[in-house]
Amino acid sequence: MTARATTTTRARTTTTTTTTRAAIGRRRAREPNARRRGDACVRYNTPAGVGRKADDPLGVFRLEYDISMDEAHRPKTWKPTVTVAVSGAAGQISNHLLFKIASGSVFGHDQPVVLRLLGSERSRQALEGVAMELEDCLFPLLREVDIGIDCRKVFAGADWALLIGAKPRGPGMERGDLLEMNGAIFVDQGKALNEVAKPTCKVIVVGNPCNTNALIALSHAPNLDPRNFHALTKLDENRAKCQLALKAGVFYETVSNVVIWGNHSTTQVPDFVNAKIDGKKATEVITDQDWLENDFTPAIQTRGGLLIKKWGRSSAASTAVSIADHIRNLVNPTPEGDWFSTAVLSNGNPYGIQDGIVYSFPCRSKGDGSYEIVPGLEVNDWLRERMKKSEEELTSEKGCVGHLVGEAHVDVPDAGCPVDLEDTLLPGEM
Ligand SMILES: NC(=O)c1ccc[n+]([C@@H]2O[C@H](COP(=O)([O-])OP(=O)(O)OC[C@H]3O[C@@H](n4cnc5c(N)ncnc54)[C@H](O)[C@@H]3O)[C@@H](O)[C@H]2O)c1
């Protein structure tokens, strides 16, 4: 019997079946000191959370069955449990991501996880539905699920915080309004992380405008290392890799060293200058410079918006995959000579991008969750001009939320708050 099957049996004890009773009986005979049935899995409450205050995180279930007692079946390197807090947990991206995390395909098949799920007041019911589905999957690595709408409770003790929840731009809403509205969410969540998350917590901001939201959150979390805040540009990198592979007629695994510079917006710079295909410069394999500059580049910059037009909603599945890739990039050593994209605080970067913004750079990791910006990439005039444009956009966004990042608010007209993110639009808007 595999570890999965053994733990699953214990997880099933809330709905006692003949098979489960038989399995437990056999195990008790074998191991008289083993925990008794009912200790293995605790279902805290009915979804209504009887006896709890409305804003309490609602413990949904917790596996108490100690896998270490099961010498024959446990993985040899079962790791200490990590606590992963996810905001926007009832949303579309989370609906793909949570199940990947719980299955072990993100943090590893020897990594038990606790999921702490944050929703908004409006999504409370949906959150309970998500938790029910997680229960029903019988994931052995998923040790506990808690849901709530108070970030100060849900983020408590978090090792990782995946900040996905944000509001889309509604009809008639000005761009500056979107920054302001979502900025307020990230002020509160930054403060909550500061108060209750582990100081070593790694934070990945996905909710748009993600670079500036990450800047806002880190500005309010001085107890956390600002280097541990990321905004997601891995999806853009994956999109770029795919299009280069298709054009070159190669398997996408052979495309490496792709970086997205700048903002997760239409000013982002997908770098074909430093990209490699099968170890060669991409520009030597794809010699059609016109395609690289005038087809490939805008196609990556605007792919999110195009997808909304086609699909009627923003990219949820591929975003979830890219969040998983981003986490794997941080918890596994980067292959020699390669790098990955993540938007991080620009302070002290080797590319002359101004300090104090969250900008996407080529990074490497030793696999311990930390990273370093890779120096020395070729920045030719074509790249420099576009990297500058994205830097200016981020500076402008920062000016619009100056009052949220501890700096003076720059009172600019709406046109000066260029949230050029097509995937923040409601589908009907375009
Ligand atoms: N960085 C990227 O590459 C990328 C890619 C795609 C989408 N996004 C962004 O990710 C975000 C989420 O996308 P989605 O498709 O999952 O949206 P969604 O609307 O399906 O889900 C968002 C969820 O967040 C919840 N929410 C809103 N405010 C909240 C708050 N203060 N605290 C907790 N939860 C809150 C909502 O109730 C909703 O359930 C959007 O901002 C979208 O633009 C980013």
Short mmCIF file of C-alpha atoms and ligand atoms in Angstrom, two decimals:
data_model
loop_
_atom_site.label_atom_id
_atom_site.label_comp_id
_atom_site.label_asym_id
_atom_site.label_seq_id
_atom_site.Cartn_x
_atom_site.Cartn_y
_atom_site.Cartn_z
CA MET A 1 0.00 0.00 0.00
CA THR A 2 1.37 3.41 -0.81
CA ALA A 3 1.62 6.32 1.63
CA ARG A 4 -1.15 8.02 -0.26
CA ALA A 5 -3.55 5.15 0.16
CA THR A 6 -2.74 4.73 3.84
CA THR A 7 -3.30 8.36 4.72
CA THR A 8 -6.36 8.51 2.56
CA THR A 9 -7.89 5.74 4.59
CA ARG A 10 -7.50 7.86 7.70
CA ALA A 11 -8.88 10.91 5.98
CA ARG A 12 -11.98 8.93 5.19
CA THR A 13 -12.77 8.26 8.83
CA THR A 14 -15.32 11.06 8.89
CA THR A 15 -17.49 8.94 6.63
CA THR A 16 -16.91 5.54 8.14
CA THR A 17 -17.09 2.76 5.64
CA THR A 18 -16.66 -0.97 6.10
CA THR A 19 -13.38 -0.82 4.28
CA THR A 20 -12.13 1.96 6.51
CA ARG A 21 -13.11 0.11 9.70
CA ALA A 22 -11.40 -3.01 8.48
CA ALA A 23 -8.24 -1.14 7.58
CA ILE A 24 -8.12 0.61 10.94
CA GLY A 25 -8.80 -2.63 12.78
CA ARG A 26 -5.92 -4.33 10.99
CA ARG A 27 -3.61 -1.45 11.80
CA ARG A 28 -4.57 -1.39 15.48
CA ALA A 29 -3.75 -5.06 15.75
CA ARG A 30 -0.39 -4.34 14.16
CA GLU A 31 0.31 -1.15 16.07
CA PRO A 32 -1.44 -1.09 19.44
CA ASN A 33 -0.15 2.43 20.20
CA ALA A 34 -1.47 3.90 17.00
CA ARG A 35 -3.96 6.72 17.37
CA ARG A 36 -7.56 5.71 17.65
CA ARG A 37 -10.01 6.20 14.85
CA GLY A 38 -11.37 9.73 15.01
CA ASP A 39 -7.99 11.16 15.97
CA ALA A 40 -6.90 10.79 12.40
CA CYS A 41 -8.97 13.53 10.85
CA VAL A 42 -10.86 16.32 12.51
CA ARG A 43 -13.77 18.02 10.84
CA TYR A 44 -14.09 21.14 12.89
CA ASN A 45 -17.48 22.41 12.03
CA THR A 46 -20.31 22.45 9.64
CA PRO A 47 -19.61 25.01 6.93
CA ALA A 48 -21.80 27.45 8.84
CA GLY A 49 -19.16 27.49 11.56
CA VAL A 50 -21.43 27.00 14.53
CA GLY A 51 -20.22 28.80 17.63
CA ARG A 52 -17.67 30.92 15.82
CA LYS A 53 -17.58 34.65 15.30
CA ALA A 54 -18.30 35.76 11.77
CA ASP A 55 -14.71 36.86 11.09
CA ASP A 56 -12.98 33.87 12.67
CA PRO A 57 -11.02 31.71 10.29
CA LEU A 58 -13.12 28.64 9.97
CA GLY A 59 -11.14 25.48 10.49
CA VAL A 60 -12.57 23.16 7.90
CA PHE A 61 -10.54 20.06 8.58
CA ARG A 62 -7.22 18.94 9.91
CA LEU A 63 -5.45 15.62 9.47
CA GLU A 64 -4.00 14.59 12.79
CA TYR A 65 -2.88 11.21 11.62
CA ASP A 66 0.87 11.25 12.12
CA ILE A 67 2.47 9.91 8.99
CA SER A 68 5.73 9.41 10.86
CA MET A 69 4.09 6.53 12.76
CA ASP A 70 3.75 4.75 9.50
CA GLU A 71 7.34 3.68 9.00
CA ALA A 72 6.55 1.34 6.16
CA HIS A 73 4.72 3.88 4.03
CA ARG A 74 5.96 7.37 4.70
CA PRO A 75 8.38 8.99 2.26
CA LYS A 76 11.92 8.85 3.55
CA THR A 77 12.24 12.64 3.53
CA TRP A 78 8.89 13.86 4.80
CA LYS A 79 9.44 17.58 5.38
CA PRO A 80 8.06 19.86 8.09
CA THR A 81 4.65 21.25 7.08
CA VAL A 82 4.49 24.60 5.29
CA THR A 83 1.60 27.00 5.69
CA VAL A 84 0.40 28.59 2.47
CA ALA A 85 -2.05 31.50 2.65
CA VAL A 86 -3.97 32.28 -0.54
CA SER A 87 -6.13 35.36 -1.07
CA GLY A 88 -8.86 35.37 -3.69
CA ALA A 89 -9.15 31.68 -2.90
CA ALA A 90 -12.65 31.42 -4.34
CA GLY A 91 -11.57 32.97 -7.64
CA GLN A 92 -10.80 31.39 -10.98
CA ILE A 93 -7.02 31.25 -10.69
CA SER A 94 -7.19 29.70 -7.23
CA ASN A 95 -9.66 27.15 -8.47
CA HIS A 96 -6.81 25.67 -10.52
CA LEU A 97 -3.90 26.46 -8.22
CA LEU A 98 -5.14 25.13 -4.88
CA PHE A 99 -5.53 21.60 -6.18
CA LYS A 100 -2.05 21.62 -7.66
CA ILE A 101 -0.58 22.75 -4.33
CA ALA A 102 -2.57 20.21 -2.33
CA SER A 103 -1.56 17.37 -4.67
CA GLY A 104 2.15 18.00 -4.04
CA SER A 105 3.02 19.05 -7.57
CA VAL A 106 4.11 22.53 -6.52
CA PHE A 107 6.10 22.23 -3.28
CA GLY A 108 7.01 18.59 -3.77
CA HIS A 109 5.57 15.18 -3.11
CA ASP A 110 7.29 15.01 0.27
CA GLN A 111 5.99 18.39 1.43
CA PRO A 112 2.88 18.46 3.64
CA VAL A 113 0.91 21.71 3.41
CA VAL A 114 -1.65 23.68 5.37
CA LEU A 115 -3.90 25.85 3.20
CA ARG A 116 -5.29 29.02 4.72
CA LEU A 117 -7.79 30.54 2.34
CA LEU A 118 -8.82 34.18 2.31
CA GLY A 119 -11.96 35.34 0.60
CA SER A 120 -14.00 38.49 0.53
CA GLU A 121 -17.35 38.87 2.27
CA ARG A 122 -19.03 38.29 -1.10
CA SER A 123 -17.16 35.06 -1.77
CA ARG A 124 -17.67 33.48 1.66
CA GLN A 125 -20.11 30.83 0.44
CA ALA A 126 -17.95 30.02 -2.55
CA LEU A 127 -14.97 29.62 -0.24
CA GLU A 128 -16.82 26.99 1.71
CA GLY A 129 -17.49 25.20 -1.56
CA VAL A 130 -13.78 25.27 -2.44
CA ALA A 131 -12.95 23.80 0.97
CA MET A 132 -15.50 21.04 0.45
CA GLU A 133 -13.90 20.12 -2.86
CA LEU A 134 -10.47 20.06 -1.25
CA GLU A 135 -11.82 17.69 1.40
CA ASP A 136 -13.25 15.42 -1.24
CA CYS A 137 -9.93 15.06 -3.06
CA LEU A 138 -8.35 13.05 -0.21
CA PHE A 139 -4.93 14.62 -0.73
CA PRO A 140 -2.60 13.04 1.85
CA LEU A 141 -0.23 16.02 1.84
CA LEU A 142 -3.03 18.45 2.65
CA ARG A 143 -2.91 18.49 6.41
CA GLU A 144 -5.32 21.30 7.19
CA VAL A 145 -7.65 23.75 5.50
CA ASP A 146 -8.85 26.98 7.09
CA ILE A 147 -11.01 29.61 5.49
CA GLY A 148 -11.80 33.17 6.54
CA ILE A 149 -12.33 36.74 5.49
CA ASP A 150 -10.04 38.47 8.00
CA CYS A 151 -6.50 38.59 6.62
CA ARG A 152 -5.04 39.05 10.12
CA LYS A 153 -6.33 35.64 11.06
CA VAL A 154 -5.84 33.86 7.78
CA PHE A 155 -2.21 35.00 7.30
CA ALA A 156 -1.16 33.89 10.81
CA GLY A 157 2.08 31.90 10.68
CA ALA A 158 2.18 31.86 6.87
CA ASP A 159 5.37 30.63 5.21
CA TRP A 160 4.01 31.67 1.81
CA ALA A 161 1.33 34.21 0.90
CA LEU A 162 -0.11 34.09 -2.60
CA LEU A 163 -2.00 37.35 -3.03
CA ILE A 164 -4.34 36.64 -5.91
CA GLY A 165 -7.53 38.38 -4.78
CA ALA A 166 -8.18 41.77 -6.38
CA LYS A 167 -11.05 43.59 -7.94
CA PRO A 168 -11.31 43.96 -11.72
CA ARG A 169 -11.86 47.35 -13.27
CA GLY A 170 -15.59 47.87 -13.55
CA PRO A 171 -17.51 49.78 -16.22
CA GLY A 172 -16.91 53.51 -16.05
CA MET A 173 -14.12 53.16 -13.53
CA GLU A 174 -11.08 55.29 -14.18
CA ARG A 175 -7.64 53.74 -14.21
CA GLY A 176 -6.54 55.70 -11.16
CA ASP A 177 -9.61 54.35 -9.33
CA LEU A 178 -8.41 50.80 -9.92
CA LEU A 179 -5.01 51.58 -8.42
CA GLU A 180 -6.65 53.24 -5.45
CA MET A 181 -9.22 50.50 -4.86
CA ASN A 182 -6.80 47.59 -5.14
CA GLY A 183 -4.07 49.60 -3.42
CA ALA A 184 -6.22 49.77 -0.30
CA ILE A 185 -6.53 45.96 -0.28
CA PHE A 186 -2.75 45.59 -0.43
CA VAL A 187 -2.14 48.17 2.31
CA ASP A 188 -4.30 46.12 4.63
CA GLN A 189 -2.83 42.79 3.56
CA GLY A 190 0.74 44.13 3.83
CA LYS A 191 0.03 45.27 7.39
CA ALA A 192 -1.54 41.92 8.23
CA LEU A 193 1.50 40.03 6.88
CA ASN A 194 3.69 42.30 8.96
CA GLU A 195 1.75 41.52 12.11
CA VAL A 196 1.04 37.81 11.84
CA ALA A 197 3.00 36.06 9.05
CA LYS A 198 6.40 34.50 9.64
CA PRO A 199 9.15 37.12 9.08
CA THR A 200 10.58 34.75 6.47
CA CYS A 201 7.26 34.60 4.58
CA LYS A 202 7.57 34.68 0.77
CA VAL A 203 4.89 36.76 -0.89
CA ILE A 204 3.80 36.46 -4.52
CA VAL A 205 1.41 39.15 -5.72
CA VAL A 206 -0.79 38.19 -8.65
CA GLY A 207 -3.77 40.55 -8.30
CA ASN A 208 -3.38 43.41 -10.74
CA PRO A 209 -1.75 45.84 -11.08
CA CYS A 210 0.57 43.31 -9.49
CA ASN A 211 3.90 45.20 -9.55
CA THR A 212 2.52 48.24 -7.80
CA ASN A 213 0.34 46.15 -5.49
CA ALA A 214 3.49 44.28 -4.43
CA LEU A 215 5.23 47.60 -3.79
CA ILE A 216 2.31 48.75 -1.65
CA ALA A 217 2.23 45.49 0.34
CA LEU A 218 5.96 45.46 1.05
CA SER A 219 5.87 49.13 2.09
CA HIS A 220 3.55 48.12 4.92
CA ALA A 221 5.45 45.05 6.04
CA PRO A 222 8.76 46.24 7.51
CA ASN A 223 9.11 43.04 9.58
CA LEU A 224 9.43 41.01 6.38
CA ASP A 225 12.44 41.13 4.09
CA PRO A 226 11.34 43.31 1.13
CA ARG A 227 13.30 40.97 -1.13
CA ASN A 228 10.73 38.30 -0.32
CA PHE A 229 8.00 40.14 -2.23
CA HIS A 230 7.41 39.18 -5.86
CA ALA A 231 4.96 40.18 -8.56
CA LEU A 232 4.15 37.49 -11.08
CA THR A 233 5.71 37.78 -14.55
CA LYS A 234 6.29 34.06 -15.00
CA LEU A 235 3.13 33.76 -17.10
CA ASP A 236 4.55 36.32 -19.55
CA GLU A 237 7.83 34.37 -19.64
CA ASN A 238 5.99 31.12 -20.38
CA ARG A 239 4.03 32.83 -23.16
CA ALA A 240 7.27 34.13 -24.68
CA LYS A 241 8.95 30.71 -24.51
CA CYS A 242 6.03 29.08 -26.23
CA GLN A 243 5.94 31.55 -29.13
CA LEU A 244 9.72 31.34 -29.67
CA ALA A 245 9.50 27.53 -29.69
CA LEU A 246 6.64 27.57 -32.19
CA LYS A 247 8.45 29.96 -34.50
CA ALA A 248 11.70 27.96 -34.32
CA GLY A 249 9.86 24.66 -34.72
CA VAL A 250 11.44 23.18 -31.57
CA PHE A 251 10.11 21.68 -28.37
CA TYR A 252 9.64 24.47 -25.85
CA GLU A 253 11.89 22.76 -23.28
CA THR A 254 14.83 23.75 -25.47
CA VAL A 255 14.03 27.47 -25.07
CA SER A 256 15.89 28.97 -22.10
CA ASN A 257 17.18 32.26 -20.73
CA VAL A 258 13.98 34.15 -21.46
CA VAL A 259 13.36 37.16 -19.27
CA ILE A 260 10.50 39.60 -19.07
CA TRP A 261 11.76 43.05 -18.09
CA GLY A 262 9.60 45.62 -16.31
CA ASN A 263 5.92 45.78 -15.59
CA HIS A 264 3.28 43.07 -16.00
CA SER A 265 1.52 45.26 -18.54
CA THR A 266 1.65 46.10 -22.21
CA THR A 267 4.98 47.89 -21.65
CA GLN A 268 6.66 44.66 -20.54
CA VAL A 269 9.75 43.70 -22.55
CA PRO A 270 9.99 40.03 -23.56
CA ASP A 271 13.70 39.70 -24.18
CA PHE A 272 14.62 37.80 -27.37
CA VAL A 273 18.11 39.33 -27.38
CA ASN A 274 19.39 37.16 -24.52
CA ALA A 275 17.06 34.20 -25.07
CA LYS A 276 18.54 30.88 -26.16
CA ILE A 277 17.19 28.03 -28.24
CA ASP A 278 18.98 24.75 -27.83
CA GLY A 279 21.89 26.63 -26.25
CA LYS A 280 22.29 29.03 -29.22
CA LYS A 281 21.26 32.68 -29.29
CA ALA A 282 17.58 32.83 -30.26
CA THR A 283 18.41 35.51 -32.83
CA GLU A 284 20.73 33.05 -34.61
CA VAL A 285 17.97 30.45 -34.78
CA ILE A 286 15.17 32.89 -35.62
CA THR A 287 16.79 35.28 -38.05
CA ASP A 288 13.56 37.12 -38.86
CA GLN A 289 14.27 40.29 -36.84
CA ASP A 290 11.10 41.93 -38.10
CA TRP A 291 9.05 39.08 -36.61
CA LEU A 292 10.92 39.32 -33.28
CA GLU A 293 10.40 43.06 -32.98
CA ASN A 294 7.02 43.61 -34.58
CA ASP A 295 5.09 40.36 -34.12
CA PHE A 296 6.55 38.46 -31.19
CA THR A 297 7.03 41.44 -28.87
CA PRO A 298 3.53 42.97 -29.14
CA ALA A 299 1.96 39.50 -29.17
CA ILE A 300 3.39 38.76 -25.71
CA GLN A 301 2.63 42.24 -24.42
CA THR A 302 -1.04 42.02 -25.35
CA ARG A 303 -1.73 38.30 -25.03
CA GLY A 304 -3.66 38.67 -21.77
CA GLY A 305 -6.11 41.11 -23.34
CA LEU A 306 -6.51 39.00 -26.48
CA LEU A 307 -7.29 35.98 -24.34
CA ILE A 308 -10.06 37.88 -22.56
CA LYS A 309 -11.56 38.83 -25.91
CA LYS A 310 -11.58 35.22 -27.06
CA TRP A 311 -12.42 33.48 -23.81
CA GLY A 312 -14.63 36.05 -22.10
CA ARG A 313 -12.56 35.94 -18.92
CA SER A 314 -8.94 36.30 -17.91
CA SER A 315 -6.40 33.51 -18.13
CA ALA A 316 -6.94 31.42 -15.02
CA ALA A 317 -5.49 27.99 -15.77
CA SER A 318 -2.24 29.20 -17.36
CA THR A 319 -1.82 31.79 -14.61
CA ALA A 320 -2.19 29.06 -11.98
CA VAL A 321 0.41 26.96 -13.81
CA SER A 322 2.77 29.93 -13.90
CA ILE A 323 2.34 30.59 -10.16
CA ALA A 324 3.26 26.95 -9.59
CA ASP A 325 6.28 27.42 -11.90
CA HIS A 326 7.26 30.57 -10.03
CA ILE A 327 7.21 28.76 -6.68
CA ARG A 328 9.17 25.84 -8.15
CA ASN A 329 11.72 28.32 -9.49
CA LEU A 330 12.27 29.52 -5.92
CA VAL A 331 12.29 26.16 -4.13
CA ASN A 332 14.56 24.40 -6.64
CA PRO A 333 18.06 25.47 -7.71
CA THR A 334 18.08 27.23 -11.08
CA PRO A 335 19.90 25.17 -13.73
CA GLU A 336 23.42 26.42 -14.37
CA GLY A 337 23.47 29.36 -16.77
CA ASP A 338 19.70 29.85 -16.88
CA TRP A 339 17.40 32.36 -15.17
CA PHE A 340 13.72 33.05 -14.61
CA SER A 341 11.58 36.19 -14.52
CA THR A 342 10.14 37.68 -11.38
CA ALA A 343 9.29 41.25 -10.51
CA VAL A 344 11.13 42.27 -7.35
CA LEU A 345 12.20 45.42 -5.55
CA SER A 346 14.63 47.24 -7.83
CA ASN A 347 16.91 48.57 -5.07
CA GLY A 348 20.58 48.09 -5.99
CA ASN A 349 19.86 46.28 -9.28
CA PRO A 350 22.73 46.05 -11.79
CA TYR A 351 20.76 47.44 -14.77
CA GLY A 352 20.38 51.08 -13.76
CA ILE A 353 16.65 50.79 -13.15
CA GLN A 354 15.71 53.29 -10.48
CA ASP A 355 15.35 52.09 -6.90
CA GLY A 356 11.99 51.85 -5.17
CA ILE A 357 9.84 50.12 -7.79
CA VAL A 358 8.92 46.46 -8.33
CA TYR A 359 10.42 45.61 -11.71
CA SER A 360 10.81 42.26 -13.45
CA PHE A 361 14.42 41.06 -13.78
CA PRO A 362 16.32 37.87 -14.71
CA CYS A 363 16.81 36.00 -11.42
CA ARG A 364 18.38 32.81 -10.14
CA SER A 365 17.69 30.83 -6.99
CA LYS A 366 19.70 28.41 -4.89
CA GLY A 367 16.45 26.62 -4.14
CA ASP A 368 15.98 27.95 -0.63
CA GLY A 369 13.27 30.44 -1.59
CA SER A 370 15.73 33.31 -2.03
CA TYR A 371 17.00 34.75 -5.35
CA GLU A 372 19.60 37.01 -6.84
CA ILE A 373 19.29 39.26 -9.88
CA VAL A 374 21.55 37.92 -12.63
CA PRO A 375 23.96 40.67 -13.79
CA GLY A 376 25.63 41.08 -17.14
CA LEU A 377 22.88 40.44 -19.69
CA GLU A 378 23.30 42.29 -22.96
CA VAL A 379 21.09 45.39 -23.00
CA ASN A 380 21.19 46.83 -26.51
CA ASP A 381 19.54 50.08 -27.58
CA TRP A 382 16.32 48.34 -28.63
CA LEU A 383 15.93 46.74 -25.20
CA ARG A 384 17.10 49.78 -23.25
CA GLU A 385 14.52 52.07 -24.83
CA ARG A 386 11.67 49.69 -23.99
CA MET A 387 12.96 48.84 -20.51
CA LYS A 388 12.99 52.57 -19.81
CA LYS A 389 9.39 52.93 -20.96
CA SER A 390 8.27 50.21 -18.58
CA GLU A 391 10.29 51.80 -15.78
CA GLU A 392 8.58 55.12 -16.44
CA GLU A 393 5.18 53.46 -16.34
CA LEU A 394 5.96 51.91 -12.95
CA THR A 395 7.26 55.23 -11.63
CA SER A 396 4.05 56.85 -12.77
CA GLU A 397 1.92 54.14 -11.12
CA LYS A 398 3.90 54.63 -7.94
CA GLY A 399 3.25 58.38 -8.11
CA CYS A 400 -0.47 57.71 -8.27
CA VAL A 401 -0.35 55.68 -5.06
CA GLY A 402 2.36 57.70 -3.35
CA HIS A 403 0.14 58.14 -0.31
CA LEU A 404 -0.13 54.33 -0.04
CA VAL A 405 3.63 53.71 -0.13
CA GLY A 406 4.66 56.30 2.42
CA GLU A 407 5.52 58.97 -0.14
CA ALA A 408 3.78 62.13 -1.29
CA HIS A 409 0.86 61.52 -3.62
CA VAL A 410 1.60 62.91 -7.06
CA ASP A 411 -1.64 64.51 -8.11
CA VAL A 412 -1.72 63.58 -11.78
CA PRO A 413 -4.72 63.49 -14.08
CA ASP A 414 -6.11 60.05 -14.82
CA ALA A 415 -4.12 59.81 -18.02
CA GLY A 416 -1.05 59.96 -15.80
CA CYS A 417 -2.05 56.77 -14.00
CA PRO A 418 -1.37 54.42 -16.85
CA VAL A 419 -2.66 51.08 -15.66
CA ASP A 420 -2.26 49.61 -19.06
CA LEU A 421 -3.43 46.15 -18.11
CA GLU A 422 -5.94 44.68 -20.42
CA ASP A 423 -6.52 41.77 -18.09
CA THR A 424 -7.82 44.05 -15.35
CA LEU A 425 -10.80 44.88 -17.53
CA LEU A 426 -14.14 43.21 -17.23
CA PRO A 427 -14.70 41.22 -20.43
CA GLY A 428 -17.63 43.33 -21.59
CA GLU A 429 -15.52 46.45 -21.49
CA MET A 430 -13.36 45.72 -24.48
N1 LIG B 1 0.07 38.68 -12.84
C1 LIG B 1 -0.51 37.92 -13.75
O1 LIG B 1 0.18 37.31 -14.58
C2 LIG B 1 -2.01 37.77 -13.80
C3 LIG B 1 -2.59 36.94 -14.78
C4 LIG B 1 -3.99 36.79 -14.79
C5 LIG B 1 -4.76 37.45 -13.85
N2 LIG B 1 -4.16 38.27 -12.94
C6 LIG B 1 -4.94 38.98 -11.93
O2 LIG B 1 -5.26 38.06 -10.87
C7 LIG B 1 -6.40 38.56 -10.18
C8 LIG B 1 -7.38 37.43 -9.88
O3 LIG B 1 -7.86 36.86 -11.09
P1 LIG B 1 -9.04 35.77 -11.05
O4 LIG B 1 -9.26 35.41 -12.50
O5 LIG B 1 -8.77 34.71 -10.09
O6 LIG B 1 -10.23 36.70 -10.57
P2 LIG B 1 -11.64 36.29 -9.92
O7 LIG B 1 -12.48 37.51 -10.01
O8 LIG B 1 -12.13 35.00 -10.45
O9 LIG B 1 -11.24 36.04 -8.39
C9 LIG B 1 -10.83 37.06 -7.54
C10 LIG B 1 -11.34 36.69 -6.16
O10 LIG B 1 -10.77 37.60 -5.24
C11 LIG B 1 -11.75 37.88 -4.27
N3 LIG B 1 -11.36 39.11 -3.60
C12 LIG B 1 -11.60 40.39 -3.99
N4 LIG B 1 -11.10 41.23 -3.07
C13 LIG B 1 -10.55 40.47 -2.12
C14 LIG B 1 -9.88 40.76 -0.90
N5 LIG B 1 -9.72 42.01 -0.48
N6 LIG B 1 -9.42 39.75 -0.15
C15 LIG B 1 -9.59 38.48 -0.54
N7 LIG B 1 -10.23 38.14 -1.68
C16 LIG B 1 -10.69 39.13 -2.45
C17 LIG B 1 -13.04 37.96 -5.06
O11 LIG B 1 -14.17 37.78 -4.22
C18 LIG B 1 -12.87 36.79 -6.04
O12 LIG B 1 -13.35 35.59 -5.49
C19 LIG B 1 -6.96 39.69 -11.03
O13 LIG B 1 -6.52 40.92 -10.49
C20 LIG B 1 -6.29 39.48 -12.39
O14 LIG B 1 -6.18 40.69 -13.12
C21 LIG B 1 -2.81 38.42 -12.89
#
